[in-house]
PDB file of C-alpha atoms in Angstrom:
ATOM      1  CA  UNK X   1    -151.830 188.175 106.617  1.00  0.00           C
ATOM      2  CA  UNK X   2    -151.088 185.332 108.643  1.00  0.00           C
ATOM      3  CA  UNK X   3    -154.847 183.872 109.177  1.00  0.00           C
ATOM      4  CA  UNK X   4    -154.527 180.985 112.091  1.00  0.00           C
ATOM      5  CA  UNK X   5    -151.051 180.053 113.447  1.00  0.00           C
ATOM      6  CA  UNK X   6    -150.222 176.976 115.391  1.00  0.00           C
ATOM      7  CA  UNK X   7    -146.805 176.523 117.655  1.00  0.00           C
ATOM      8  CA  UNK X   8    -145.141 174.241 117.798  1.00  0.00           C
ATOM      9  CA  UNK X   9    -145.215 172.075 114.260  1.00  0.00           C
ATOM     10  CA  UNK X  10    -143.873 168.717 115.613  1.00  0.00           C
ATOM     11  CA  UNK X  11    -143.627 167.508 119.247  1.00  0.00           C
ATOM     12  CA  UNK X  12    -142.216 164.301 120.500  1.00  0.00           C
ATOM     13  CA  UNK X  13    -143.454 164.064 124.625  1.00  0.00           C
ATOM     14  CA  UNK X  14    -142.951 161.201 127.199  1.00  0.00           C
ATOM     15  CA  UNK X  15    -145.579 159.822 128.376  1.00  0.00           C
ATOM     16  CA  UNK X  16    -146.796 161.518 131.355  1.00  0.00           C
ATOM     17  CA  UNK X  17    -145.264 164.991 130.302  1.00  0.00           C
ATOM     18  CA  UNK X  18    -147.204 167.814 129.997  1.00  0.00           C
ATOM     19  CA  UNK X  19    -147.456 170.389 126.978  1.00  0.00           C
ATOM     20  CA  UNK X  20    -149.469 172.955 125.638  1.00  0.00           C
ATOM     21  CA  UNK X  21    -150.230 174.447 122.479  1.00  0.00           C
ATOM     22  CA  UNK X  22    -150.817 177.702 121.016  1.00  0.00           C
ATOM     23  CA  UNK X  23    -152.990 178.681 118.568  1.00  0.00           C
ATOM     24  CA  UNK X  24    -153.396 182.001 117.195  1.00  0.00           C
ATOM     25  CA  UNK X  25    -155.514 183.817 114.751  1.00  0.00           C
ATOM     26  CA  UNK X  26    -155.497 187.681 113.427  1.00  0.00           C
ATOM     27  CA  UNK X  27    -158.470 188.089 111.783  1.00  0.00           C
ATOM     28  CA  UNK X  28    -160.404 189.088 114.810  1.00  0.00           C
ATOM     29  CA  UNK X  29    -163.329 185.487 114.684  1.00  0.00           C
ATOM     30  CA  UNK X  30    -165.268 185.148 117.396  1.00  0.00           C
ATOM     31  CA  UNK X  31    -165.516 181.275 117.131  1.00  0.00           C
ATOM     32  CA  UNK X  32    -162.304 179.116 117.651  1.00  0.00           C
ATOM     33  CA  UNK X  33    -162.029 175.304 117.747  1.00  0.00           C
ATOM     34  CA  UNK X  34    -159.477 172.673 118.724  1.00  0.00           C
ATOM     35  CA  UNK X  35    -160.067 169.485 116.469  1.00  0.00           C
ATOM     36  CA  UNK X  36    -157.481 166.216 116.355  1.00  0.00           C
ATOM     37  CA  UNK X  37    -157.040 163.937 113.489  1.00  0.00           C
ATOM     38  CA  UNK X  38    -156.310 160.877 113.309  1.00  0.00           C
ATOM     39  CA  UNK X  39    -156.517 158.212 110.048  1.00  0.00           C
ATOM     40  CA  UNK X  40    -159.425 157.184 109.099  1.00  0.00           C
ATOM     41  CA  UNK X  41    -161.428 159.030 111.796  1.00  0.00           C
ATOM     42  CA  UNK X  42    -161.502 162.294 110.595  1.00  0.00           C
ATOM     43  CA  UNK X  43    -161.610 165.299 112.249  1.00  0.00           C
ATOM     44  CA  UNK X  44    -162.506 165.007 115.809  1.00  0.00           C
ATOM     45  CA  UNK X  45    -163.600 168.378 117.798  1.00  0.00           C
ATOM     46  CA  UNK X  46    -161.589 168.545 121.422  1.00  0.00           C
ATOM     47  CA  UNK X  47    -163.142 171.715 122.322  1.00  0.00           C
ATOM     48  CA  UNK X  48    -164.518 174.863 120.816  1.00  0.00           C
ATOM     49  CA  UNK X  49    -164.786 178.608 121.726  1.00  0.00           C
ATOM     50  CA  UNK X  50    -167.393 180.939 120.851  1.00  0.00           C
ATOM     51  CA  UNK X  51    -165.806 184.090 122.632  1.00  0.00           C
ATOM     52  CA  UNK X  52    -163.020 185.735 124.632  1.00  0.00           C
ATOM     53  CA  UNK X  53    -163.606 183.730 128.149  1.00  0.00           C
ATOM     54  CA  UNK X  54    -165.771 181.084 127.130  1.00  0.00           C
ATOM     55  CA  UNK X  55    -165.265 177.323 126.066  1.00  0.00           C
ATOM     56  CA  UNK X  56    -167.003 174.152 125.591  1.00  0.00           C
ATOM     57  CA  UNK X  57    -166.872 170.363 125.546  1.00  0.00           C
ATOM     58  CA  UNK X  58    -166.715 168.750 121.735  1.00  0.00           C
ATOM     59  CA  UNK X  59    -166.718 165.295 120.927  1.00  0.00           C
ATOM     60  CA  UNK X  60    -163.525 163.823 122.778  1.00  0.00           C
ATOM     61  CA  UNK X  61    -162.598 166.629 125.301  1.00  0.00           C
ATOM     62  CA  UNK X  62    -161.439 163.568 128.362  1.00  0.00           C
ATOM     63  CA  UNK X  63    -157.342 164.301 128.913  1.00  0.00           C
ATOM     64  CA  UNK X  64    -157.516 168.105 127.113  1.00  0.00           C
ATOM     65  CA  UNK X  65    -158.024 171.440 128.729  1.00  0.00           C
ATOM     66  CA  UNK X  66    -158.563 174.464 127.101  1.00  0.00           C
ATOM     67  CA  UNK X  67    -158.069 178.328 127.874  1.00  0.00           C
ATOM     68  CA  UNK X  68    -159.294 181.790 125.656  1.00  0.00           C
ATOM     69  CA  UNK X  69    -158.128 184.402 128.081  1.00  0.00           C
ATOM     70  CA  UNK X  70    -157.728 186.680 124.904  1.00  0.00           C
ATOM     71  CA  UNK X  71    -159.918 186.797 121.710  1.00  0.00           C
ATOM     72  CA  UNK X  72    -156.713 186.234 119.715  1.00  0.00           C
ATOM     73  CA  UNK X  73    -155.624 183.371 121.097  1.00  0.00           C
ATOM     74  CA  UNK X  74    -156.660 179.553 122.207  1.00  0.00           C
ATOM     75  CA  UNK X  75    -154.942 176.629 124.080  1.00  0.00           C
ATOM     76  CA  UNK X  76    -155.160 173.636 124.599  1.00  0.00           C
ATOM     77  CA  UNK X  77    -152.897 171.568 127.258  1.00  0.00           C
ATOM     78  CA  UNK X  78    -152.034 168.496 127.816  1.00  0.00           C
ATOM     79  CA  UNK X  79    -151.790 168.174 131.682  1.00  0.00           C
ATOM     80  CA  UNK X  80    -150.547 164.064 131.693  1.00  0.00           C
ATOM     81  CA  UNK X  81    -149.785 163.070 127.834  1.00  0.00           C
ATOM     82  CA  UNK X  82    -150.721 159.452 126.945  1.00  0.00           C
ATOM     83  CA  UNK X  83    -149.681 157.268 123.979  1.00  0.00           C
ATOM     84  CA  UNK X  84    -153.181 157.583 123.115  1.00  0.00           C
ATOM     85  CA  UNK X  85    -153.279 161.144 122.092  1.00  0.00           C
ATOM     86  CA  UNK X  86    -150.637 160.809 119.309  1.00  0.00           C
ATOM     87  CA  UNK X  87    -152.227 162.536 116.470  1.00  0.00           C
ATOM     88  CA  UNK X  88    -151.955 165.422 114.598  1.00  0.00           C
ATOM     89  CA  UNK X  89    -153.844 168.599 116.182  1.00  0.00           C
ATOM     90  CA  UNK X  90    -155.663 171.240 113.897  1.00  0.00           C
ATOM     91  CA  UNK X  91    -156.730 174.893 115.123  1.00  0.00           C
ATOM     92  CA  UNK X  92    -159.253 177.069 113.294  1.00  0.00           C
ATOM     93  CA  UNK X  93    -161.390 179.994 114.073  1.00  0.00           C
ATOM     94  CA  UNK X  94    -164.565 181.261 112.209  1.00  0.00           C
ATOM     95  CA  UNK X  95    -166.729 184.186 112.836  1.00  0.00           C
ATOM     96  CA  UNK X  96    -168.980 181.876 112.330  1.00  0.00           C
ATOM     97  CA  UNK X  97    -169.327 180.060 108.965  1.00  0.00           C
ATOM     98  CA  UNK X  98    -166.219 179.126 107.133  1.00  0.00           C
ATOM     99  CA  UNK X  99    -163.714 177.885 109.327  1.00  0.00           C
ATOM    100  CA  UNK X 100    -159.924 178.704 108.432  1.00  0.00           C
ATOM    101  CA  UNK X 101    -157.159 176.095 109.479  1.00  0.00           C
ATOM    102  CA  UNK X 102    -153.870 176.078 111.169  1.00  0.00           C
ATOM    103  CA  UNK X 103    -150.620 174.302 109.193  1.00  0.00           C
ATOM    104  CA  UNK X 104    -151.355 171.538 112.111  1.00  0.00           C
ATOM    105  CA  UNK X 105    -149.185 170.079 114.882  1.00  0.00           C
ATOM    106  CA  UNK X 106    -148.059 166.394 114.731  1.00  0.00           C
ATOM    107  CA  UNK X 107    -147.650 165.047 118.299  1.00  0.00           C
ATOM    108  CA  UNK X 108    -145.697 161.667 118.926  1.00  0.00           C
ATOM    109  CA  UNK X 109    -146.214 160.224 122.711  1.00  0.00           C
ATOM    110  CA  UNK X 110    -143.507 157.775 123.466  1.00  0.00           C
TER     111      UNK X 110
ATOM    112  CA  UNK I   1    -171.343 156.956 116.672  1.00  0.00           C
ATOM    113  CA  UNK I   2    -170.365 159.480 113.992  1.00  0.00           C
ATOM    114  CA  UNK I   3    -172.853 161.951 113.529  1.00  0.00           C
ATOM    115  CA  UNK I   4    -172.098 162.914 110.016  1.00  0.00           C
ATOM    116  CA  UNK I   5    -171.236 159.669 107.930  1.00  0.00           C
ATOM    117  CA  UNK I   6    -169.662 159.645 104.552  1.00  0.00           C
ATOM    118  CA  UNK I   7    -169.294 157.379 101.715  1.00  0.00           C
ATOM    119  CA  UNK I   8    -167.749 156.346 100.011  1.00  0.00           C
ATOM    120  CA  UNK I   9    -164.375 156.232 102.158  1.00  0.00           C
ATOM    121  CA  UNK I  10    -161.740 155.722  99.591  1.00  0.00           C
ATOM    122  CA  UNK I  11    -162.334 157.098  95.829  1.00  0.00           C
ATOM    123  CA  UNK I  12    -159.743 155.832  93.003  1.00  0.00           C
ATOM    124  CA  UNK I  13    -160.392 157.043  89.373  1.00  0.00           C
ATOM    125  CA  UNK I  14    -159.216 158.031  85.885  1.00  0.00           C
ATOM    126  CA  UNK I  15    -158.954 161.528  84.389  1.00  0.00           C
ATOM    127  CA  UNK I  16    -162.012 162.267  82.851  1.00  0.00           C
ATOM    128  CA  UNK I  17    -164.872 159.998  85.311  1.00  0.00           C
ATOM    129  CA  UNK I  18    -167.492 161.642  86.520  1.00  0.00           C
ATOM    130  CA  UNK I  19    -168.145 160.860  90.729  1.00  0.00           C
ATOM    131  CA  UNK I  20    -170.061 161.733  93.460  1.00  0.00           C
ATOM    132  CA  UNK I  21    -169.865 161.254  97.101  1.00  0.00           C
ATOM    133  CA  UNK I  22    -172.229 161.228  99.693  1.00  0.00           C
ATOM    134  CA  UNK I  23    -172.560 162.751 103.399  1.00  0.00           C
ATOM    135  CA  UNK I  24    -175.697 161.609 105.416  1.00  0.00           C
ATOM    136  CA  UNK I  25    -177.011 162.064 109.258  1.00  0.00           C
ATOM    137  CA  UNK I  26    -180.195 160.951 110.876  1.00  0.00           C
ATOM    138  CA  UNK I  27    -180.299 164.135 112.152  1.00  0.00           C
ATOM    139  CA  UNK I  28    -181.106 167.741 111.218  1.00  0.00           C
ATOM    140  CA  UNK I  29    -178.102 170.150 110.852  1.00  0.00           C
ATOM    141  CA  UNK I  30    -178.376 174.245 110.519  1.00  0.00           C
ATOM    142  CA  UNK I  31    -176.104 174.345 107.346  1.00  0.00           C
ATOM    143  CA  UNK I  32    -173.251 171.898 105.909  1.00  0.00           C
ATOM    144  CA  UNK I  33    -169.997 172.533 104.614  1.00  0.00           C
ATOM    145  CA  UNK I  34    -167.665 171.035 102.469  1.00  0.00           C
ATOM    146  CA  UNK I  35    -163.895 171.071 102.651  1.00  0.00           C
ATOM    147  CA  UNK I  36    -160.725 169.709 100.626  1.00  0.00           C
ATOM    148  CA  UNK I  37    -157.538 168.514 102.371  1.00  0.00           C
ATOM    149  CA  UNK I  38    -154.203 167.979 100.988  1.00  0.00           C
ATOM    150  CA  UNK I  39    -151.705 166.098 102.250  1.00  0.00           C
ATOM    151  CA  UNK I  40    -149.719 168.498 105.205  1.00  0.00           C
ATOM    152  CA  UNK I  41    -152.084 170.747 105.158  1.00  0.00           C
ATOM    153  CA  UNK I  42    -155.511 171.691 106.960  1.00  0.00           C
ATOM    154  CA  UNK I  43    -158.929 172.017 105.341  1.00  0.00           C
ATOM    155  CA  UNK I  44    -159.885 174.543 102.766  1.00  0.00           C
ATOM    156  CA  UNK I  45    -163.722 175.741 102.358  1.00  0.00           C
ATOM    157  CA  UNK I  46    -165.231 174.778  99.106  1.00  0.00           C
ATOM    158  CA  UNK I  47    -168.480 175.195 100.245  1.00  0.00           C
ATOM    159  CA  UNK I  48    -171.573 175.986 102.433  1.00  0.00           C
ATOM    160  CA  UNK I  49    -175.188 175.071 102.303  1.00  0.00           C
ATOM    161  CA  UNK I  50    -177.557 176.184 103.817  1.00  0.00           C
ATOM    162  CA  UNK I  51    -181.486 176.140 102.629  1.00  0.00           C
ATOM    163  CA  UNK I  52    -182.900 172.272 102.192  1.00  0.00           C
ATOM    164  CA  UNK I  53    -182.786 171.655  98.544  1.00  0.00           C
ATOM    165  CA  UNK I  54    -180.647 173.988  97.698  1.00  0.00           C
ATOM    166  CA  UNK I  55    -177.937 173.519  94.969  1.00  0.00           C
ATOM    167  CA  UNK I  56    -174.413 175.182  94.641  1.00  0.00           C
ATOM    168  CA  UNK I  57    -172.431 175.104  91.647  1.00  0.00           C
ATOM    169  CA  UNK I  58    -168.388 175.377  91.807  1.00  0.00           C
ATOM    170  CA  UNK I  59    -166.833 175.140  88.237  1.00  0.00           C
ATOM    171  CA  UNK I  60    -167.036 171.099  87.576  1.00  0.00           C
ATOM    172  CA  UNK I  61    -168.293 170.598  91.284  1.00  0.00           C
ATOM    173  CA  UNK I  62    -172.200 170.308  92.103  1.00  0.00           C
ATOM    174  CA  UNK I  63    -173.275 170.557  95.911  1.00  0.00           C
ATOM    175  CA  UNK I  64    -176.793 169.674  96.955  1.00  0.00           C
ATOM    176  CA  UNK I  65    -178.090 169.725 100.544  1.00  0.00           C
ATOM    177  CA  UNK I  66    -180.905 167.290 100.920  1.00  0.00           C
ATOM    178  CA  UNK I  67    -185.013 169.064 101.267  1.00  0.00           C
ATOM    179  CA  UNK I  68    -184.541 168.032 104.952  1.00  0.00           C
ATOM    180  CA  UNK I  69    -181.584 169.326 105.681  1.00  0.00           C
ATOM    181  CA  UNK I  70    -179.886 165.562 106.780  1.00  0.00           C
ATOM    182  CA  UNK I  71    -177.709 165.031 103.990  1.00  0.00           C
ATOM    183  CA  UNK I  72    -175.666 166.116 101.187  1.00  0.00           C
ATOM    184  CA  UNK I  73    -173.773 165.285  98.092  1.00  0.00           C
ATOM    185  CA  UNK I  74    -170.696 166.335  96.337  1.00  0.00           C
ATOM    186  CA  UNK I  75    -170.335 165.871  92.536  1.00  0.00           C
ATOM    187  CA  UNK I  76    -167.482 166.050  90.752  1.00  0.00           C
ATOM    188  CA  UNK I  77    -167.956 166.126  86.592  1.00  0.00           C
ATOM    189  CA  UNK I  78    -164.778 165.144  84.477  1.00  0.00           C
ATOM    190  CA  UNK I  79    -162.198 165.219  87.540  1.00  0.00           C
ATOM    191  CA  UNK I  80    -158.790 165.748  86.802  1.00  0.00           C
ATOM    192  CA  UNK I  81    -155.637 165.175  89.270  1.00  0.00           C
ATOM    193  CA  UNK I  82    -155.610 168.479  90.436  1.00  0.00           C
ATOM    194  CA  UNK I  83    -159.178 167.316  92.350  1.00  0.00           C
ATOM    195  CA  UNK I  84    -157.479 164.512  94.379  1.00  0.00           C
ATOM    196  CA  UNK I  85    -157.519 165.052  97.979  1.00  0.00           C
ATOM    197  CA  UNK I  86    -159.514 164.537 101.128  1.00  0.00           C
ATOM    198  CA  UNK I  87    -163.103 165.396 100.685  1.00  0.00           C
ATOM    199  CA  UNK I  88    -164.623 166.534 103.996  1.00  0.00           C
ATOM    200  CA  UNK I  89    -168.231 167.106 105.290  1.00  0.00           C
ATOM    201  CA  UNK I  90    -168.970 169.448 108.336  1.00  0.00           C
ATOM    202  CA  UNK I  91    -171.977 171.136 110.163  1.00  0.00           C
ATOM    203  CA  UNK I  92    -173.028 172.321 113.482  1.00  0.00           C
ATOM    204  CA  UNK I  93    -176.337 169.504 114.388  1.00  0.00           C
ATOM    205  CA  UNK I  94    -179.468 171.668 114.527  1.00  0.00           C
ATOM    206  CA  UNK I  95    -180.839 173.251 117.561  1.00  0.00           C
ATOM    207  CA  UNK I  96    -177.179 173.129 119.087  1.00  0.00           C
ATOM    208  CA  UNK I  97    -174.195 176.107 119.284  1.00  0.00           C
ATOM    209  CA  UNK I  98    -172.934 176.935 116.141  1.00  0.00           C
ATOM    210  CA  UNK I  99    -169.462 176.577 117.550  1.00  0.00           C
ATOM    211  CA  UNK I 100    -169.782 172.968 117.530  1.00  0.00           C
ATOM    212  CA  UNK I 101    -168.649 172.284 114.710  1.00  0.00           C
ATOM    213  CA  UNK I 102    -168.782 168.311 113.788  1.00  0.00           C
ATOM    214  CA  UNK I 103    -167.210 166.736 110.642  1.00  0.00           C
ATOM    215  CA  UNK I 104    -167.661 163.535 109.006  1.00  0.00           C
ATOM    216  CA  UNK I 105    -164.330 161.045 108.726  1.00  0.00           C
ATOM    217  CA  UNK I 106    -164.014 162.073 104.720  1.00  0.00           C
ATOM    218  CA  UNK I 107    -163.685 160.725 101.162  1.00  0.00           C
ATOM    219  CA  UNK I 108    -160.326 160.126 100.026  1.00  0.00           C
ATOM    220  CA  UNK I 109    -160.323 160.745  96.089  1.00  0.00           C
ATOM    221  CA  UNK I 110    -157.172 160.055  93.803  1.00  0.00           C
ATOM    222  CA  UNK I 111    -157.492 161.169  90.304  1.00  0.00           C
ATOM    223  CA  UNK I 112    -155.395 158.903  88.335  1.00  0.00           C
ATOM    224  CA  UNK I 113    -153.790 160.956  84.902  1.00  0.00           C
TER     225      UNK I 113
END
């Protein structure tokens, strides 16, 4: 049982490069969230999902974009990386209620 | 402005000490949770509250949620190393989507054998 699965693990990206990352989750939750962390701020939400086709604005959603074309499944892109968004990322989905989490991916923006 | 703030922010103790850490809002949320991080890894549940008052019990970890629903507290009796880590609060704010999902920055607790 996998639970939530985040690809890649470790990016480095130029500044001004574009990426995008995938999260995936197999225990069919309707809720699904994008959150970055950095230290000593916590965990910040980008943007959430609360079904197949929908999304919303969290806390710092300015240079993100997200997409949940399939229940399974929820990106997020970086269309113009910046310095500025060199953190780690965390994915997790709920149904709702507890939230399960992704292994994380740790971004670097040279 | 961080909507769920917790205190304190770093946590160092001996084997054995009794603690408790705090996570308060001005505003109302629907239920909190509470999660532990490890190094590397994302957050684990330990937790959910969700009636004011209410008190949860976890082995040698107490969780109240405050009568109005704003705040919460996390005790930990006789801690051992095994209980250091990042101690997270999270909630959705009342009256809001339940997808939105805020958390506070943390407590980081080390457990010194």
């Amino acid at each position: 049982n996998a639970g939530v699965t985040q690809t890649p693990k470790f990016r480095v990206l130029k500044t001004g490069q574009s990426m995008t990352l995938l999260c995936a989750q197999d225990m069919n939750h309707e809720y699904m969230y994008w959150y970055r962390q950095d230290p000593g701020m916590g965990l910040r939400l980008i943007h959430y999902s609360v079904g197949e086709g929908t999304t919303a604005k969290g806390e710092v959603p300015d240079g993100y974009n997200v997409s949940r074309l399939k229940k399974q499944n929820f990106l997020l892109g970086l269309e113009s990386a910046a310095p500025s968004q060199t953190s780690v990322y965390f994915c997790a989905s709920s149904y709702p209620g507890e939230a399960f989490f992704g292994q994380g991916t740790r971004l670097t923006v040279v | 402005t961080q909507l769920l703030e917790q205190s304190p922010q770093f946590l160092s103790i001996q084997e054995g000490e009794n603690l408790t850490v705090y996570c308060n809002s001005s505003s109302v949320f629907s239920s909190l949770q509470w999660y532990r991080q490890e190094p590397g890894e994302g957050p684990v549940l330990l937790v959910t509250v969700v009636t004011g008052g209410e008190v949860k019990k976890l082995k040698r970890l107490t969780f109240q949620f405050g009568d109005a629903r704003k705040d919460s507290s996390l005790h930990i009796t006789a801690a051992q190393p095994g209980d250091t880590g990042l101690y997270l609060c999270a909630g959705p704010p009342y009256g809001g989507s339940q997808g939105n999902l805020i958390f506070g920055k943390g407590t980081k607790l080390s457990v010194k054998p």
